[in-house]
């Protein structure tokens, strides 16, 4: 069925697609909801049109999916790492072959530009290839003990892992959570965001086609209630969550009741520090990349842009000129550089932040208004013009709170010591950035930042090889990189006595 949806993508355009297939997947196939009650409409952000209905899974369906995953885990975990790797590489190949179709469906459900979506799908297949490469390297240690005895450790899978995704990178987050989980021998039950539920099931079908045991990657749809059922289920060994801080706290609390392992990738209000000795052209481009990817709906965005006072006029002139020139419109057109926000409430929330900023004394240098594209079919879409705010202070709402939209707050600073203190004065700690030609200063600032990532002379570069995660209330645990293997596996120590037992009794 999904193949038919994907097969229709080459001829599809904005405002033409309707999804009728079931969005749940377990036991190796799509599964229709048991009941149609509590269905929620899923919208196409670029048009405001209903794309499909999302029916949340209840307790019986969640249990069925988890039991299916557990049965698959029993088979998958017994395979050698190289055997798992071959299947994963086949999944990556299929994904690469269908990248344009998957990206198009992602755009229709999410609103981001086709250019960005293609990059997300490429990141997805690369992540599967990367963890396939690690699957055959998983190993323990051998330790020689006195008297000929010895011990060894085994790196073993956890069991059934739950992934709970966000709506800003629907397909990519599903892949980034499942790839290391599967490489380590686990199964995964994945719950996408109810606002972007369409593409996770495509990933499930790709894994199935590649040859994983039926049930190894399951998809259950739903909101908070379904998430709660997953976190409380006794057969779940780990929960990996991407989303907001308040929801992350609830996931942690629920998972703690049965001592499940948890990875939390939460929000951010990241600082980008631009010193007067920077290469200004690169700093401006970096600030745009730090604020306007995926319509500003990126957790690690550098939305507090600190600019050294001496170069503030030149920086603002150039960044405003570039921001005004960003083409906003139909996300399926290759020339578009900013698509639609995910939903009408999200658009209204972001516009509300801009209004609040003005009340608190910020100056809008450009944008910050609803945007109506000239194409009639986009009139109901959730578009806004990208916004740059000047005259900001550290105590303003727009500087303290995560906006999650295309709004850049620019703040002046004078000294390195001062800006480091201000940059770290936040409960978040996901990312940070610095632009300077002074190599000593660059590394000094990076070391001082209370954040999981610091970009030097660039921003939002997150390749699969590098660990990604937060400090403070931005979460804990890591995704991407080799270290993630440790978050999807556990160590068992085996002690072997070769002689007689020495007993005190």
Short mmCIF file of C-alpha atoms in Angstrom, two decimals:
data_model
loop_
_atom_site.label_atom_id
_atom_site.label_comp_id
_atom_site.label_asym_id
_atom_site.label_seq_id
_atom_site.Cartn_x
_atom_site.Cartn_y
_atom_site.Cartn_z
CA UNK A 1 0.00 0.00 0.00
CA UNK A 2 2.78 2.41 0.91
CA UNK A 3 4.38 1.61 -2.39
CA UNK A 4 1.26 2.94 -4.09
CA UNK A 5 1.49 6.15 -2.05
CA UNK A 6 5.15 6.55 -2.93
CA UNK A 7 4.49 5.64 -6.57
CA UNK A 8 2.04 8.54 -6.80
CA UNK A 9 4.67 11.01 -5.58
CA UNK A 10 6.43 11.83 -8.89
CA UNK A 11 3.20 13.31 -10.28
CA UNK A 12 1.98 14.76 -6.99
CA UNK A 13 1.92 18.48 -6.29
CA UNK A 14 1.02 20.63 -3.31
CA UNK A 15 -2.67 20.33 -2.48
CA UNK A 16 -3.36 17.10 -4.40
CA UNK A 17 -2.42 14.22 -2.09
CA UNK A 18 -4.86 12.34 0.16
CA UNK A 19 -3.61 9.52 2.43
CA UNK A 20 -6.09 6.68 2.97
CA UNK A 21 -3.83 3.75 3.96
CA UNK A 22 -3.49 2.73 7.63
CA UNK A 23 -0.57 4.42 9.38
CA UNK A 24 0.08 1.73 12.03
CA UNK A 25 2.54 -1.07 11.34
CA UNK A 26 3.34 -4.24 13.26
CA UNK A 27 3.63 -7.94 12.54
CA UNK A 28 5.22 -7.04 9.21
CA UNK A 29 2.22 -5.17 7.77
CA UNK A 30 0.08 -2.06 8.02
CA UNK A 31 -2.67 -2.41 10.60
CA UNK A 32 -6.07 -0.71 10.50
CA UNK A 33 -7.21 0.97 13.73
CA UNK A 34 -9.57 -1.20 15.78
CA UNK A 35 -11.89 1.74 16.29
CA UNK A 36 -12.18 5.02 14.44
CA UNK A 37 -12.96 7.04 17.59
CA UNK A 38 -10.83 10.00 18.71
CA UNK A 39 -9.51 10.49 15.17
CA UNK A 40 -7.55 13.71 14.68
CA UNK A 41 -7.14 15.50 11.35
CA UNK A 42 -3.62 15.72 9.94
CA UNK A 43 -3.08 18.87 7.88
CA UNK A 44 -0.94 19.71 4.89
CA UNK A 45 0.89 22.80 6.22
CA UNK A 46 1.31 24.46 2.83
CA UNK A 47 -2.44 24.51 2.13
CA UNK A 48 -4.20 23.99 5.46
CA UNK A 49 -6.03 21.10 3.80
CA UNK A 50 -6.76 17.84 5.65
CA UNK A 51 -4.28 15.22 4.46
CA UNK A 52 -5.59 12.24 6.44
CA UNK A 53 -6.99 11.17 9.81
CA UNK A 54 -4.74 9.98 12.64
CA UNK A 55 -6.44 7.42 14.88
CA UNK A 56 -4.60 6.92 18.20
CA UNK A 57 -3.72 3.39 19.32
CA UNK A 58 -5.30 2.12 22.52
CA UNK A 59 -3.94 -0.26 25.16
CA UNK A 60 -4.68 -3.47 23.21
CA UNK A 61 -3.05 -2.18 20.04
CA UNK A 62 0.04 -0.91 21.90
CA UNK A 63 0.38 -4.28 23.60
CA UNK A 64 -0.01 -6.10 20.28
CA UNK A 65 2.73 -3.99 18.70
CA UNK A 66 5.10 -4.51 21.64
CA UNK A 67 4.49 -8.28 21.68
CA UNK A 68 5.19 -8.31 17.93
CA UNK A 69 8.43 -6.39 18.50
CA UNK A 70 9.47 -8.70 21.34
CA UNK A 71 8.99 -11.81 19.16
CA UNK A 72 11.12 -10.21 16.42
CA UNK A 73 13.77 -9.19 18.97
CA UNK A 74 14.17 -12.85 20.02
CA UNK A 75 15.24 -13.68 16.45
CA UNK A 76 17.17 -10.51 15.56
CA UNK A 77 19.25 -10.45 18.74
CA UNK A 78 20.58 -13.94 18.02
CA UNK A 79 21.95 -12.93 14.62
CA UNK A 80 25.61 -12.00 14.23
CA UNK A 81 26.39 -8.31 13.87
CA UNK A 82 27.50 -8.82 10.27
CA UNK A 83 24.19 -10.52 9.46
CA UNK A 84 22.28 -7.57 10.88
CA UNK A 85 24.57 -5.22 8.96
CA UNK A 86 23.71 -6.82 5.61
CA UNK A 87 19.99 -6.29 6.20
CA UNK A 88 20.53 -2.71 7.30
CA UNK A 89 22.66 -1.93 4.24
CA UNK A 90 19.84 -3.24 2.05
CA UNK A 91 17.42 -0.88 3.88
CA UNK A 92 19.80 2.01 3.17
CA UNK A 93 19.95 1.03 -0.50
CA UNK A 94 16.15 0.97 -0.83
CA UNK A 95 15.89 4.32 0.92
CA UNK A 96 18.50 5.86 -1.37
CA UNK A 97 16.64 4.54 -4.41
CA UNK A 98 13.36 6.14 -3.27
CA UNK A 99 14.78 9.33 -1.76
CA UNK A 100 12.88 11.74 -4.04
CA UNK A 101 9.52 10.06 -3.38
CA UNK A 102 10.03 9.87 0.39
CA UNK A 103 11.21 13.49 0.50
CA UNK A 104 8.15 14.66 -1.41
CA UNK A 105 5.78 12.90 1.00
CA UNK A 106 7.73 14.38 3.92
CA UNK A 107 7.25 17.89 2.51
CA UNK A 108 3.52 17.36 2.03
CA UNK A 109 3.13 16.26 5.66
CA UNK A 110 5.66 18.61 7.27
CA UNK A 111 5.84 21.81 5.21
CA UNK A 112 9.64 22.09 4.93
CA UNK A 113 11.23 22.71 1.54
CA UNK A 114 11.99 19.86 -0.84
CA UNK A 115 15.66 20.92 -0.79
CA UNK A 116 15.84 20.36 2.97
CA UNK A 117 13.73 17.19 2.86
CA UNK A 118 16.07 15.60 0.32
CA UNK A 119 18.97 16.39 2.66
CA UNK A 120 17.06 14.78 5.54
CA UNK A 121 16.47 11.58 3.57
CA UNK A 122 20.14 11.46 2.59
CA UNK A 123 21.06 11.86 6.27
CA UNK A 124 18.67 8.99 7.03
CA UNK A 125 20.22 6.42 4.69
CA UNK A 126 23.71 7.51 5.73
CA UNK A 127 22.79 6.91 9.38
CA UNK A 128 21.66 3.36 8.59
CA UNK A 129 24.89 2.73 6.67
CA UNK A 130 26.92 4.16 9.55
CA UNK A 131 25.34 1.93 12.21
CA UNK A 132 25.40 -1.08 9.89
CA UNK A 133 29.16 -0.53 9.81
CA UNK A 134 29.28 -0.61 13.62
CA UNK A 135 27.02 -3.66 14.04
CA UNK A 136 29.82 -6.14 13.34
CA UNK A 137 32.28 -4.38 15.66
CA UNK A 138 30.27 -4.71 18.89
CA UNK A 139 32.42 -6.59 21.36
CA UNK A 140 33.37 -6.98 25.00
CA UNK A 141 36.70 -7.45 26.77
CA UNK A 142 38.72 -10.40 28.00
CA UNK A 143 40.43 -10.00 31.40
CA UNK A 144 42.95 -12.49 32.79
CA UNK A 145 42.49 -13.22 36.52
CA UNK A 146 44.84 -14.93 39.03
CA UNK A 147 45.31 -18.71 38.98
CA UNK A 148 44.31 -19.15 35.35
CA UNK A 149 40.78 -17.82 35.90
CA UNK A 150 39.48 -15.22 33.50
CA UNK A 151 36.50 -13.00 32.83
CA UNK A 152 34.93 -11.47 29.80
CA UNK A 153 32.21 -8.95 29.09
CA UNK A 154 29.43 -9.24 26.56
CA UNK A 155 27.75 -6.24 24.92
CA UNK A 156 24.11 -7.26 24.72
CA UNK A 157 20.95 -5.57 23.42
CA UNK A 158 18.35 -4.09 25.78
CA UNK A 159 15.25 -5.64 24.22
CA UNK A 160 12.26 -3.67 22.97
CA UNK A 161 13.04 0.05 22.75
CA UNK A 162 10.46 2.78 22.29
CA UNK A 163 11.13 5.80 20.11
CA UNK A 164 8.91 8.87 20.44
CA UNK A 165 9.52 11.38 17.66
CA UNK A 166 8.94 15.05 16.92
CA UNK A 167 7.20 16.66 13.98
CA UNK A 168 10.10 18.77 12.67
CA UNK A 169 12.14 15.86 11.22
CA UNK A 170 9.58 13.01 11.04
CA UNK A 171 11.41 10.47 8.87
CA UNK A 172 14.92 11.40 9.99
CA UNK A 173 14.24 11.11 13.74
CA UNK A 174 12.61 7.70 13.20
CA UNK A 175 15.78 6.60 11.42
CA UNK A 176 18.22 8.14 13.91
CA UNK A 177 16.54 6.27 16.76
CA UNK A 178 16.00 2.95 14.99
CA UNK A 179 19.38 2.58 13.25
CA UNK A 180 21.55 2.27 16.40
CA UNK A 181 18.82 0.31 18.17
CA UNK A 182 18.68 -2.29 15.40
CA UNK A 183 22.47 -2.39 15.00
CA UNK A 184 22.74 -3.43 18.67
CA UNK A 185 20.18 -6.22 18.24
CA UNK A 186 17.11 -4.47 19.68
CA UNK A 187 13.59 -4.09 18.32
CA UNK A 188 11.82 -0.72 18.26
CA UNK A 189 8.23 0.46 18.60
CA UNK A 190 8.06 3.99 17.25
CA UNK A 191 5.42 6.64 17.86
CA UNK A 192 5.62 9.61 15.50
CA UNK A 193 4.15 13.01 16.31
CA UNK A 194 0.39 13.09 15.69
CA UNK A 195 0.99 16.17 13.51
CA UNK A 196 3.43 14.35 11.19
CA UNK A 197 2.45 10.66 11.22
CA UNK A 198 2.73 9.78 7.55
CA UNK A 199 6.34 8.80 6.76
CA UNK A 200 7.35 6.63 9.73
CA UNK A 201 5.33 3.75 8.28
CA UNK A 202 7.34 4.09 5.05
CA UNK A 203 10.47 3.41 7.08
CA UNK A 204 8.80 0.34 8.61
CA UNK A 205 8.04 -1.02 5.14
CA UNK A 206 11.60 -0.37 3.97
CA UNK A 207 12.98 -2.37 6.91
CA UNK A 208 10.48 -5.16 6.15
CA UNK A 209 11.48 -5.23 2.48
CA UNK A 210 15.16 -5.29 3.45
CA UNK A 211 14.61 -8.50 5.43
CA UNK A 212 14.22 -7.71 9.15
CA UNK A 213 12.01 -10.16 11.09
CA UNK A 214 8.34 -9.15 11.07
CA UNK A 215 7.69 -6.83 13.99
CA UNK A 216 11.26 -5.59 14.45
CA UNK A 217 10.28 -1.98 13.70
CA UNK A 218 6.67 -1.20 14.57
CA UNK A 219 4.78 2.08 14.24
CA UNK A 220 1.94 3.05 16.57
CA UNK A 221 0.05 6.30 16.11
CA UNK A 222 -1.24 8.52 18.86
CA UNK A 223 -0.67 11.41 21.21
CA UNK A 224 0.00 11.70 24.93
CA UNK A 225 -2.20 8.77 25.98
CA UNK A 226 -0.51 6.37 23.54
CA UNK A 227 2.89 7.65 24.66
CA UNK A 228 1.96 6.95 28.26
CA UNK A 229 0.96 3.36 27.41
CA UNK A 230 4.35 2.84 25.76
CA UNK A 231 6.31 4.29 28.68
CA UNK A 232 4.46 2.17 31.23
CA UNK A 233 4.54 -1.14 29.33
CA UNK A 234 6.49 -3.80 31.29
CA UNK A 235 8.14 -5.29 28.17
CA UNK A 236 9.74 -1.98 27.15
CA UNK A 237 13.41 -1.68 28.15
CA UNK A 238 14.20 1.86 27.01
CA UNK A 239 12.49 5.05 25.85
CA UNK A 240 14.16 7.56 23.53
CA UNK A 241 12.22 10.81 23.30
CA UNK A 242 12.65 13.91 21.16
CA UNK A 243 10.45 16.90 21.96
CA UNK A 244 9.69 19.60 24.49
CA UNK A 245 11.06 19.89 28.04
CA UNK A 246 7.63 19.52 29.76
CA UNK A 247 6.81 16.35 27.83
CA UNK A 248 10.35 15.05 28.38
CA UNK A 249 9.90 15.40 32.12
CA UNK A 250 6.68 13.37 31.93
CA UNK A 251 8.38 10.65 29.83
CA UNK A 252 11.19 10.46 32.39
CA UNK A 253 8.74 10.27 35.30
CA UNK A 254 6.65 7.53 33.68
CA UNK A 255 9.69 5.50 32.64
CA UNK A 256 11.17 5.78 36.14
CA UNK A 257 8.30 3.78 37.62
CA UNK A 258 9.70 0.62 36.06
CA UNK A 259 13.34 1.86 35.89
CA UNK A 260 13.54 2.01 32.11
CA UNK A 261 16.58 3.58 30.48
CA UNK A 262 15.79 6.98 28.94
CA UNK A 263 17.38 9.25 26.35
CA UNK A 264 15.94 12.77 26.17
CA UNK A 265 16.64 15.19 23.32
CA UNK A 266 14.74 18.31 24.36
CA UNK A 267 14.52 22.00 23.54
CA UNK A 268 17.08 24.73 23.25
CA UNK A 269 17.66 28.47 23.21
CA UNK A 270 21.16 28.35 21.86
CA UNK A 271 23.61 31.27 21.68
CA UNK A 272 25.54 32.24 18.57
CA UNK A 273 28.41 34.61 19.40
CA UNK A 274 29.84 36.78 16.63
CA UNK A 275 33.09 38.62 17.42
CA UNK A 276 34.24 41.74 15.57
CA UNK A 277 37.23 39.90 14.08
CA UNK A 278 34.99 37.37 12.31
CA UNK A 279 34.70 36.89 8.56
CA UNK A 280 31.43 38.88 8.39
CA UNK A 281 30.09 37.23 5.23
CA UNK A 282 30.40 33.79 6.85
CA UNK A 283 28.95 35.04 10.15
CA UNK A 284 25.85 36.35 8.37
CA UNK A 285 25.41 33.08 6.48
CA UNK A 286 25.94 31.18 9.74
CA UNK A 287 23.28 33.25 11.52
CA UNK A 288 20.79 32.55 8.73
CA UNK A 289 21.54 28.81 8.90
CA UNK A 290 21.23 28.99 12.69
CA UNK A 291 17.72 30.47 12.57
CA UNK A 292 15.77 29.70 9.41
CA UNK A 293 16.21 26.02 8.53
CA UNK A 294 12.86 24.16 8.62
CA UNK A 295 11.09 27.51 9.17
CA UNK A 296 13.05 27.96 12.40
CA UNK A 297 11.55 24.79 13.87
CA UNK A 298 14.87 23.23 14.91
CA UNK A 299 15.74 22.50 18.55
CA UNK A 300 19.44 23.36 18.25
CA UNK A 301 18.94 26.66 16.40
CA UNK A 302 21.14 29.57 17.50
CA UNK A 303 18.28 31.97 18.15
CA UNK A 304 20.15 34.29 20.55
CA UNK A 305 22.61 36.00 18.22
CA UNK A 306 25.18 37.98 20.22
CA UNK A 307 27.05 40.46 18.00
CA UNK A 308 30.03 42.52 19.20
CA UNK A 309 28.91 46.14 19.30
CA UNK A 310 31.51 47.48 16.85
CA UNK A 311 30.16 45.43 13.94
CA UNK A 312 26.46 45.45 14.87
CA UNK A 313 25.40 48.00 12.16
CA UNK A 314 27.13 46.10 9.33
CA UNK A 315 25.83 42.76 10.58
CA UNK A 316 22.23 43.94 10.87
CA UNK A 317 22.26 45.60 7.46
CA UNK A 318 23.48 42.45 5.77
CA UNK A 319 21.40 39.93 7.73
CA UNK A 320 18.19 41.92 7.17
CA UNK A 321 18.93 42.22 3.44
CA UNK A 322 19.48 38.44 3.18
CA UNK A 323 16.43 37.62 5.34
CA UNK A 324 14.12 39.78 3.21
CA UNK A 325 15.39 37.95 0.11
CA UNK A 326 14.46 34.44 1.39
CA UNK A 327 11.89 32.99 -1.06
CA UNK A 328 8.84 31.84 0.96
CA UNK A 329 6.19 29.70 -0.71
CA UNK A 330 5.35 26.30 -2.19
CA UNK A 331 7.73 23.91 -0.41
CA UNK A 332 7.74 21.48 -3.35
CA UNK A 333 9.36 24.05 -5.65
CA UNK A 334 13.14 23.77 -5.83
CA UNK A 335 13.52 27.56 -5.71
CA UNK A 336 11.69 27.92 -2.36
CA UNK A 337 13.91 28.40 0.68
CA UNK A 338 11.23 28.61 3.39
CA UNK A 339 8.06 26.57 3.52
CA UNK A 340 5.12 26.50 5.92
CA UNK A 341 5.10 26.08 9.70
CA UNK A 342 3.67 22.79 10.93
CA UNK A 343 0.23 23.98 12.05
CA UNK A 344 -2.05 26.97 12.49
CA UNK A 345 -1.63 26.97 16.31
CA UNK A 346 2.17 26.90 15.88
CA UNK A 347 2.01 29.82 13.44
CA UNK A 348 -0.18 31.80 15.85
CA UNK A 349 2.16 30.98 18.74
CA UNK A 350 5.21 32.25 16.84
CA UNK A 351 3.40 35.42 15.71
CA UNK A 352 2.39 35.88 19.37
CA UNK A 353 6.06 35.82 20.40
CA UNK A 354 6.79 38.59 17.87
CA UNK A 355 3.91 40.70 19.22
CA UNK A 356 5.13 40.15 22.78
CA UNK A 357 8.67 41.12 21.76
CA UNK A 358 7.38 44.42 20.34
CA UNK A 359 5.47 45.13 23.57
CA UNK A 360 8.66 44.51 25.57
CA UNK A 361 10.63 46.97 23.44
CA UNK A 362 12.19 44.91 20.67
CA UNK A 363 12.32 46.40 17.18
CA UNK A 364 11.20 44.33 14.20
CA UNK A 365 13.70 44.97 11.40
CA UNK A 366 11.92 42.70 8.94
CA UNK A 367 9.22 40.04 8.77
CA UNK A 368 7.24 38.68 11.67
CA UNK A 369 3.91 38.79 9.82
CA UNK A 370 1.66 36.16 8.27
CA UNK A 371 2.71 35.60 4.66
CA UNK A 372 0.20 34.86 1.90
CA UNK A 373 1.83 33.42 -1.24
CA UNK A 374 0.50 34.50 -4.63
CA UNK A 375 -0.49 30.93 -5.57
CA UNK A 376 -4.24 30.60 -4.71
CA UNK A 377 -3.89 27.00 -3.49
CA UNK A 378 -1.50 28.21 -0.74
CA UNK A 379 -3.88 30.85 0.69
CA UNK A 380 -4.79 28.64 3.65
CA UNK A 381 -1.19 27.62 4.38
CA UNK A 382 0.74 28.37 7.59
CA UNK A 383 3.33 30.77 6.21
CA UNK A 384 5.08 33.71 7.85
CA UNK A 385 7.83 36.08 6.77
CA UNK A 386 11.17 35.36 8.49
CA UNK A 387 11.83 37.87 11.25
CA UNK A 388 14.86 39.68 12.67
CA UNK A 389 14.48 41.39 16.06
CA UNK A 390 16.83 44.16 17.22
CA UNK A 391 16.97 46.14 20.46
CA UNK A 392 16.63 42.90 22.43
CA UNK A 393 17.54 42.41 26.08
CA UNK A 394 18.41 39.24 27.96
CA UNK A 395 15.26 39.47 30.11
CA UNK A 396 12.83 39.57 27.16
CA UNK A 397 10.49 36.64 26.53
CA UNK A 398 11.77 36.28 22.95
CA UNK A 399 15.32 35.86 24.29
CA UNK A 400 14.51 33.50 27.17
CA UNK A 401 11.91 31.14 25.69
CA UNK A 402 12.12 28.73 22.77
CA UNK A 403 10.01 30.22 19.96
CA UNK A 404 10.39 27.38 17.42
CA UNK A 405 9.79 29.58 14.41
CA UNK A 406 11.71 31.84 12.00
CA UNK A 407 12.57 34.56 14.53
CA UNK A 408 16.15 35.75 15.14
CA UNK A 409 16.86 37.83 18.25
CA UNK A 410 20.02 39.97 17.96
CA UNK A 411 21.80 41.29 21.05
CA UNK A 412 24.92 43.48 21.36
CA UNK A 413 27.89 42.62 23.59
CA UNK A 414 31.23 44.23 24.45
CA UNK A 415 33.63 41.70 25.96
CA UNK A 416 34.31 37.96 25.75
CA UNK A 417 33.91 37.47 29.49
CA UNK A 418 30.56 39.25 29.48
CA UNK A 419 29.10 37.37 26.51
CA UNK A 420 30.10 33.94 27.84
CA UNK A 421 28.28 34.67 31.08
CA UNK A 422 25.18 35.88 29.24
CA UNK A 423 25.26 33.02 26.74
CA UNK A 424 25.28 30.45 29.56
CA UNK A 425 22.53 32.21 31.51
CA UNK A 426 19.79 29.81 30.37
CA UNK A 427 18.21 26.59 31.58
CA UNK A 428 18.87 25.07 28.13
CA UNK A 429 22.15 23.66 26.85
CA UNK A 430 21.71 22.00 23.48
CA UNK A 431 24.04 23.91 21.17
CA UNK A 432 26.16 27.04 20.78
CA UNK A 433 28.30 28.74 18.17
CA UNK A 434 31.13 31.23 17.77
CA UNK A 435 32.48 33.17 14.80
CA UNK A 436 36.02 34.55 15.17
CA UNK A 437 39.35 34.47 13.36
CA UNK A 438 41.18 34.12 16.70
CA UNK A 439 41.86 30.40 17.09
CA UNK A 440 42.66 30.65 20.80
CA UNK A 441 39.45 32.54 21.48
CA UNK A 442 37.42 30.05 19.43
CA UNK A 443 38.56 27.09 21.53
CA UNK A 444 38.35 29.10 24.76
CA UNK A 445 34.72 29.99 24.07
CA UNK A 446 33.89 26.42 22.99
CA UNK A 447 35.30 25.10 26.27
CA UNK A 448 33.26 27.67 28.23
CA UNK A 449 29.91 26.94 26.61
CA UNK A 450 27.49 24.92 28.76
CA UNK A 451 26.08 23.04 25.78
CA UNK A 452 26.31 19.64 24.12
CA UNK A 453 27.65 21.08 20.86
CA UNK A 454 29.67 24.15 19.92
CA UNK A 455 30.07 25.16 16.28
CA UNK A 456 33.15 27.22 15.37
CA UNK A 457 32.79 29.41 12.26
CA UNK A 458 29.71 27.53 11.09
CA UNK A 459 26.35 26.43 12.47
CA UNK A 460 23.91 23.49 12.31
CA UNK A 461 26.46 21.04 10.94
CA UNK A 462 25.46 17.71 12.53
CA UNK A 463 26.87 14.73 10.60
CA UNK A 464 25.96 11.22 11.73
CA UNK A 465 29.50 10.55 13.02
CA UNK A 466 29.20 13.20 15.77
CA UNK A 467 27.35 12.71 19.07
CA UNK A 468 24.34 15.01 19.49
CA UNK A 469 22.59 15.85 22.75
CA UNK A 470 22.14 18.38 25.50
CA UNK A 471 23.37 19.73 28.79
CA UNK A 472 21.07 20.98 31.57
CA UNK A 473 17.35 20.93 30.68
CA UNK A 474 18.06 20.14 27.03
CA UNK A 475 18.23 16.49 28.03
CA UNK A 476 20.73 13.68 28.44
CA UNK A 477 22.02 10.70 26.52
CA UNK A 478 23.32 11.07 22.98
CA UNK A 479 22.15 10.34 19.47
CA UNK A 480 24.48 9.85 16.49
CA UNK A 481 28.13 8.81 16.67
CA UNK A 482 29.71 5.68 18.12
CA UNK A 483 28.76 6.58 21.68
CA UNK A 484 25.07 5.97 20.94
CA UNK A 485 25.84 2.23 20.91
CA UNK A 486 26.26 2.53 24.69
CA UNK A 487 22.72 3.89 25.01
CA UNK A 488 21.17 0.96 23.13
CA UNK A 489 23.14 -1.88 24.74
CA UNK A 490 24.20 -3.19 28.14
CA UNK A 491 27.26 -4.99 29.47
CA UNK A 492 27.24 -8.41 31.07
CA UNK A 493 30.32 -9.63 32.97
CA UNK A 494 31.07 -13.36 32.88
CA UNK A 495 33.61 -14.72 35.43
CA UNK A 496 35.17 -18.15 34.69
CA UNK A 497 36.98 -20.16 37.40
CA UNK A 498 39.41 -22.73 36.01
CA UNK A 499 40.46 -24.25 39.34
CA UNK A 500 38.91 -25.16 42.68
CA UNK A 501 36.68 -22.79 44.62
CA UNK A 502 38.39 -21.13 47.59
CA UNK A 503 35.73 -20.88 50.26
CA UNK A 504 35.69 -19.19 53.66
CA UNK A 505 33.06 -21.66 54.81
#
